Steps between C-alpha positions, in 0.01 A plus 500: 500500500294241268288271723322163400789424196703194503826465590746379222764189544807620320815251449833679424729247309901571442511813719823573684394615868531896421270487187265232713518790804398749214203355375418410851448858569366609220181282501230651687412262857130545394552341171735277522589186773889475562634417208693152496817453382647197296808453274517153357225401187347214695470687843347776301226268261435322845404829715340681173214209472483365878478826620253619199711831488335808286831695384815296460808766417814288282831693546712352196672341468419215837766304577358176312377630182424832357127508604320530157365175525428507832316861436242323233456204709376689789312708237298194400411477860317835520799674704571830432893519422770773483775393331813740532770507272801734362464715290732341169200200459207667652385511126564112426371387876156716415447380166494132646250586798267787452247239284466332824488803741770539651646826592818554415727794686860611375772540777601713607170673623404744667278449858243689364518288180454159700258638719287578170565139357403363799134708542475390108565177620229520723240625318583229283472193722158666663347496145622154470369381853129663356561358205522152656182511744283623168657189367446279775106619492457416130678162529249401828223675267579269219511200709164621632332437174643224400392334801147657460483366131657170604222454731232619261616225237459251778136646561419443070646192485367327845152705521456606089453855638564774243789728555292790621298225774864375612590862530172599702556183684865566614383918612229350700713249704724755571265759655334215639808328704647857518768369320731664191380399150888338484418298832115378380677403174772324687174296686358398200832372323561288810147379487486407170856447424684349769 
């Protein structure tokens, strides 16, 4: 048993109660919360972003629309979707959504081939969720340095410091006030830019 991993939210969308039952089972209790169950478009958009799910599976077609747009707008929220289909427009139903990566599964299929989809599925929205705190730390990095050369400006156009005085000038206030270079830059802006 795998210790210390997170558990995924999983939506199942269009499922009649024996194939919901089926993929019930086959999802692993240490992987995987309960999945939840929704049928109509709205009741699944509303549950797939308040609930932040991980893995949303699309049984086609739902009972308001196919589910190809509803598969690539939950793509462009960074949810990891299964969209099933049969087997005469798996070809045509792919073609539209594998740009925006979503998986797309024939029906019928086997348990052993959902059960694969699923782990892909998975791996998928893990790389994603990695994906997104690297991103998160270069967008607060970013905002770091602008701040520090925002402040540093400030410091050459208030004091007529050079950039490499401004520079030593924002360091040493922050090991001074044990402060972040971000947070001794932030003092200065609000000193000298209010």
């Amino acid at each position: 048993m795998v210790t210390g991993k997170r558990k995924y939210r999983v939506l199942v969308a269009g499922a009649n109660d024996k194939l919901g039952e089926s993929i019930a089972a086959l999802l692993p209790k240490n992987e995987y919360e309960p999945p939840v169950f929704a049928a109509s478009v709205g009741e699944i958009r509303r549950l797939a972003l308040e609930s932040t799910m991980d893995l949303v599976v699309l049984n086609t077609p739902l009972k308001d629309e196919f589910g190809t747009r509803l598969a690539l707008d939950l793509a462009d929220y960074n949810i990891a979707v299964l969209l099933m289909v049969q087997g005469d427009v798996f070809d045509q139903v792919c073609y539209k959504v594998e740009d925006y990566g979503v998986l797309t599964l024939a029906k019928p299929v086997s348990r052993q081939s959902f059960y694969t989809a699923v782990k892909l599925l998975t791996a998928m929205r893990a790389k994603m969720l990695r994906m997104e705190k690297k991103n998160q730390a270069l967008q607060e990095k970013m905002q770091d340095i602008r701040t520090i050369n925002r402040a540093k400006w400030l410091l050459i156009t208030n004091l007529q410091m050079t950039e490499d005085e401004a520079h030593y000038h924002i360091e040493k206030k922050a090991m001074n006030s044990r402060l972040s270079r971000r947070e001794a830059a932030e003092e200065i802006i609000r000193t000298y830019d209010p």
